mmCIF file of C-alpha atoms in Angstrom:
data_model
loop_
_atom_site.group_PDB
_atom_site.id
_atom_site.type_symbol
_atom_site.label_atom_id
_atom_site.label_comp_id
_atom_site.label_asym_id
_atom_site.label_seq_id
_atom_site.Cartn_x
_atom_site.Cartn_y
_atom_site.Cartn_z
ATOM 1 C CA UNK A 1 -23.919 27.598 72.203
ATOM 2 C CA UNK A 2 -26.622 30.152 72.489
ATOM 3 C CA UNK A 3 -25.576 31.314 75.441
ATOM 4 C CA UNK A 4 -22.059 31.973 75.737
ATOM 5 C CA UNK A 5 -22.534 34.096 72.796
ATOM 6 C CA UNK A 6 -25.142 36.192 74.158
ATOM 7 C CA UNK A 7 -22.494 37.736 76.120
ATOM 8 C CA UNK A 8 -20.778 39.394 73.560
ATOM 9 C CA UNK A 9 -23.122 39.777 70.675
ATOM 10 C CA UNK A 10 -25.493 38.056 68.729
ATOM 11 C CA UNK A 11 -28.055 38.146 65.893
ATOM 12 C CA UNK A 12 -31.356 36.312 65.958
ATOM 13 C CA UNK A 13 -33.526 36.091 62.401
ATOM 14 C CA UNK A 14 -37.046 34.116 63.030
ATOM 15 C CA UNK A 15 -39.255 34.307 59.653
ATOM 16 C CA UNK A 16 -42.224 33.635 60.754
ATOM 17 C CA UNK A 17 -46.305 34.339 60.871
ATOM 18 C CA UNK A 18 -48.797 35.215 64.147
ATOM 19 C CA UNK A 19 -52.001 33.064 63.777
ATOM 20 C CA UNK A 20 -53.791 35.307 66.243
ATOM 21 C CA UNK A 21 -53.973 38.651 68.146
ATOM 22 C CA UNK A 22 -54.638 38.955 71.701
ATOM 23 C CA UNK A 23 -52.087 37.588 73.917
ATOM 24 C CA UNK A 24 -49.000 37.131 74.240
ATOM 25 C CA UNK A 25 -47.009 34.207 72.507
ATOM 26 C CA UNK A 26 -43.550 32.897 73.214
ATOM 27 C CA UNK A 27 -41.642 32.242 69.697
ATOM 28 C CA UNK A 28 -38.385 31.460 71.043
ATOM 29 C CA UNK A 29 -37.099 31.705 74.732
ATOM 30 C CA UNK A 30 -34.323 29.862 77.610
ATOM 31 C CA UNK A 31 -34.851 30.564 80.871
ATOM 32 C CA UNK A 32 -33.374 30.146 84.540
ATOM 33 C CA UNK A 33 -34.601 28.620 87.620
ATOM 34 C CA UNK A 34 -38.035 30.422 88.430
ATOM 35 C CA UNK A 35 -37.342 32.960 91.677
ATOM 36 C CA UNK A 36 -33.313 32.360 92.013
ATOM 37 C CA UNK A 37 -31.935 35.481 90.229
ATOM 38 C CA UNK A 38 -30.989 33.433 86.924
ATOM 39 C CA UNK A 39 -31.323 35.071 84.052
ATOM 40 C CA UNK A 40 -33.192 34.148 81.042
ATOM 41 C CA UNK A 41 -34.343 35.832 77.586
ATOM 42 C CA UNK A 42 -37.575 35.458 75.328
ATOM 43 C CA UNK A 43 -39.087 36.361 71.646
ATOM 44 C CA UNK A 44 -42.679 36.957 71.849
ATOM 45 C CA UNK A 45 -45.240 38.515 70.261
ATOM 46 C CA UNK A 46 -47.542 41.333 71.956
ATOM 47 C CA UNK A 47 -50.967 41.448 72.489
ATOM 48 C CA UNK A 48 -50.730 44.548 70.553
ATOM 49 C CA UNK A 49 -49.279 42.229 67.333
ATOM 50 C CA UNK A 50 -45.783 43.489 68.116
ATOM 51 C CA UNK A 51 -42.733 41.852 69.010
ATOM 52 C CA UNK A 52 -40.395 41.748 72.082
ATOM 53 C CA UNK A 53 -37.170 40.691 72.805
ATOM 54 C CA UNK A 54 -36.288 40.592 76.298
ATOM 55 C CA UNK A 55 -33.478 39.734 78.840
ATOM 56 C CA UNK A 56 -34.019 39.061 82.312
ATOM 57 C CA UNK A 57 -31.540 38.651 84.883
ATOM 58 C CA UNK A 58 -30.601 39.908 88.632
ATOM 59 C CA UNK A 59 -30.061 43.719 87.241
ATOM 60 C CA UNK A 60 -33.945 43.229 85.992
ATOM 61 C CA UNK A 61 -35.560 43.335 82.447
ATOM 62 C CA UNK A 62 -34.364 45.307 79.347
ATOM 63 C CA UNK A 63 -35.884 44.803 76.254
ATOM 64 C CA UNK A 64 -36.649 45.939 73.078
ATOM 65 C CA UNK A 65 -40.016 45.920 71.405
ATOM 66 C CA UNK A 66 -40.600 46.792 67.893
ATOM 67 C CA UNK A 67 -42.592 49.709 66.738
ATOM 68 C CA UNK A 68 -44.062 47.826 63.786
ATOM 69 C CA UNK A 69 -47.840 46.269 64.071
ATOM 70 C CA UNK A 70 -47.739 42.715 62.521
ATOM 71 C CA UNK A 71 -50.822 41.448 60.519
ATOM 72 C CA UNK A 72 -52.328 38.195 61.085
ATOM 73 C CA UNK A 73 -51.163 35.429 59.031
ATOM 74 C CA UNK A 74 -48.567 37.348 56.623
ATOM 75 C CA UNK A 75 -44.661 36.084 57.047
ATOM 76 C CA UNK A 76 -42.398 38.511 58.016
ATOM 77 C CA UNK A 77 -38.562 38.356 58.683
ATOM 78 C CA UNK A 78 -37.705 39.536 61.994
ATOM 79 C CA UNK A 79 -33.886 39.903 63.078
ATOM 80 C CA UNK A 80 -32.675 40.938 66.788
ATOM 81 C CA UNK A 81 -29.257 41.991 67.071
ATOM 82 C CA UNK A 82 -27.199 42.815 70.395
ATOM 83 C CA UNK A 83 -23.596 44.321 69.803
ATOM 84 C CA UNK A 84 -22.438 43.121 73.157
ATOM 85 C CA UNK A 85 -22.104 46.328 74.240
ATOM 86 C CA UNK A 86 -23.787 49.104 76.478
ATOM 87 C CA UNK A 87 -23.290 51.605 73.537
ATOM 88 C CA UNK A 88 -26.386 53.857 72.829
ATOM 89 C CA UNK A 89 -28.773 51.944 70.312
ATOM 90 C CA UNK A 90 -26.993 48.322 70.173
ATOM 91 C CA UNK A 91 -29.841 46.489 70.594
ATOM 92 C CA UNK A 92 -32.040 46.391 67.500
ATOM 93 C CA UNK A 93 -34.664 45.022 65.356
ATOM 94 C CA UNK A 94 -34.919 44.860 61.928
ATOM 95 C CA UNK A 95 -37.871 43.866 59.817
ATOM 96 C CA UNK A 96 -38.227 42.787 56.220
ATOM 97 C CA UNK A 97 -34.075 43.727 56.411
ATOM 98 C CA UNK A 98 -34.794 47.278 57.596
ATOM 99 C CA UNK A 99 -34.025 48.236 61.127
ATOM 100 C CA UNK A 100 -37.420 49.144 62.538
ATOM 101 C CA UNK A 101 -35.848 50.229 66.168
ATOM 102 C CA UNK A 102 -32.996 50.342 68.437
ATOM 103 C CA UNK A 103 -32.354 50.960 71.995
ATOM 104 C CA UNK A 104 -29.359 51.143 74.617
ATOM 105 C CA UNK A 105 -28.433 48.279 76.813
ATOM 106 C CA UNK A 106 -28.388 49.243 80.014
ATOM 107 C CA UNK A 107 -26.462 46.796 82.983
ATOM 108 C CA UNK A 108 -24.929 43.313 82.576
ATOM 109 C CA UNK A 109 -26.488 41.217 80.210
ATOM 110 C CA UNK A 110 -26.209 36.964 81.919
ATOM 111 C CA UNK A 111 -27.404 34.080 80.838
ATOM 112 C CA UNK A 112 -28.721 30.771 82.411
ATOM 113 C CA UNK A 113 -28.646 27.066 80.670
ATOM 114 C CA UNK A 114 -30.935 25.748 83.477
ATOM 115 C CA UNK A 115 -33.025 25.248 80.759
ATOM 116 C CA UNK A 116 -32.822 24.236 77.137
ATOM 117 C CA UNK A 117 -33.800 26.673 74.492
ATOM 118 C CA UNK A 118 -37.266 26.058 72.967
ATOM 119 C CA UNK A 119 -39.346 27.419 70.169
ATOM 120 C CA UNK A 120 -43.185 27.809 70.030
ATOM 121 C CA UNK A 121 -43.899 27.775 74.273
ATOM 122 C CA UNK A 122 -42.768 29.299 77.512
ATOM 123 C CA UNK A 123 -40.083 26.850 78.028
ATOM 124 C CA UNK A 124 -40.611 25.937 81.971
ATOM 125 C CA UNK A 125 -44.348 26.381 82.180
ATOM 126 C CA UNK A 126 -45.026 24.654 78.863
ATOM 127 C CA UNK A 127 -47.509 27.791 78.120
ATOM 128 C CA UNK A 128 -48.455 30.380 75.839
ATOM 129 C CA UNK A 129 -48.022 28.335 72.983
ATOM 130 C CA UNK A 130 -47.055 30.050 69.715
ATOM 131 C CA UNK A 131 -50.098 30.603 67.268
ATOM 132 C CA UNK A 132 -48.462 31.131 64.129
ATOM 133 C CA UNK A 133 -45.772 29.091 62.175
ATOM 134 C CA UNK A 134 -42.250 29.220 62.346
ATOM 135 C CA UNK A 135 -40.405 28.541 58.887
ATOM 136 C CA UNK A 136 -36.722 28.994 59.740
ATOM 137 C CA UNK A 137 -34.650 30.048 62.518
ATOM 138 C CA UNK A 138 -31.018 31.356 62.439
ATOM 139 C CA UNK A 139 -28.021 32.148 64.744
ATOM 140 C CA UNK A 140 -25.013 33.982 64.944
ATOM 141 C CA UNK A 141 -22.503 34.621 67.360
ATOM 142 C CA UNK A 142 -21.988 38.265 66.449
ATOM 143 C CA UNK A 143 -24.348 41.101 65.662
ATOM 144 C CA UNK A 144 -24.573 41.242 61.507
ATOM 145 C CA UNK A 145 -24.596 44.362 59.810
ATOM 146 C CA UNK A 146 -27.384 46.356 58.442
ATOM 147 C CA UNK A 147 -25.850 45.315 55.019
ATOM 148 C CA UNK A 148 -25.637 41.470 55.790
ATOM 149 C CA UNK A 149 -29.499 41.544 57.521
ATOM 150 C CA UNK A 150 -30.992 42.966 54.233
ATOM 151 C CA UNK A 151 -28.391 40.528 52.043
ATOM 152 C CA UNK A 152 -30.361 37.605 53.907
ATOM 153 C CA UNK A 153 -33.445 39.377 53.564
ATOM 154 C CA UNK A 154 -33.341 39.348 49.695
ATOM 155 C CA UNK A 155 -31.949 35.884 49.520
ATOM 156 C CA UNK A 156 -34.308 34.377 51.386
ATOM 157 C CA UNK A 157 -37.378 36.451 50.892
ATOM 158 C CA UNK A 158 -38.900 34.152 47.353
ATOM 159 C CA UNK A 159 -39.305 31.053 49.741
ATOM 160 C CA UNK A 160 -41.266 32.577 52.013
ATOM 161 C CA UNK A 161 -43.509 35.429 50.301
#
């Protein structure tokens, strides 16, 4: 379950591709009941061809966006880790299996199941459909190491280059 373990850590690895630039397109995302407090997270790519990860909840939104530009149409591995913590840079993202940023968590991170997770659209407005592909998707239910991120990174990286 998603999220139960968002509350104490978790690592998120999308490989994917961005079709087009210009808006802004949800990859991955669960949210609560629109306008009650509930919280809710998203992936999504920038119209400035980055990517975000966000959470959203009662305390407001903390997120982390990468620093990295992302070309049209080339597959890159993208992996979002939380520690479950509030320690200074436990949020990351790592790119191609090399951290490309990391920030602090500030608040309580929640979670909301009034919704099911879903890839490629907003998940209650059925909008801002994903332009790219998505070729795998992977879970954990603790934040992987820097060492374990770029393991995956090599094992997987033939299938998709």
């Amino acid at each position: 379950d998603i999220s139960s373990s968002m509350y104490s850590g978790y690592t998120m690895n999308i490989i994917m591709s961005k079709g087009a630039s210009g808006s802004e397109y949800f990859v991955f995302n669960q949210w609560g009941q629109a306008g009650t407090g509930n919280a809710s997270w998203a992936v999504f790519t920038t119209t400035d061809n980055k990517i975000r990860m966000f959470h959203y909840g009662p305390q407001g939104t903390k997120y982390v966006e990468s620093s990295s530009t992302f070309a049209i149409n080339t597959i890159y591995n993208i992996v979002f880790t939380w520690d479950g913590t509030l320690n200074s840079n436990g949020f990351k993202i790592y790119i191609d299996g090399v951290l490309d940023i990391s920030s602090t968590m500030t608040g309580s991170l929640q979670v909301s199941t009034n919704y099911d997770p879903v890839f490629g659209h907003e998940a209650f407005s059925n909008t801002l459909d994903f332009n790219g592909k998505i070729y795998l998707t992977s879970l954990y239910n603790r934040a992987l190491t820097a060492d374990e991120i770029r393991q995956n990174y090599l094992a997987t990286k033939e299938r998709y280059a």
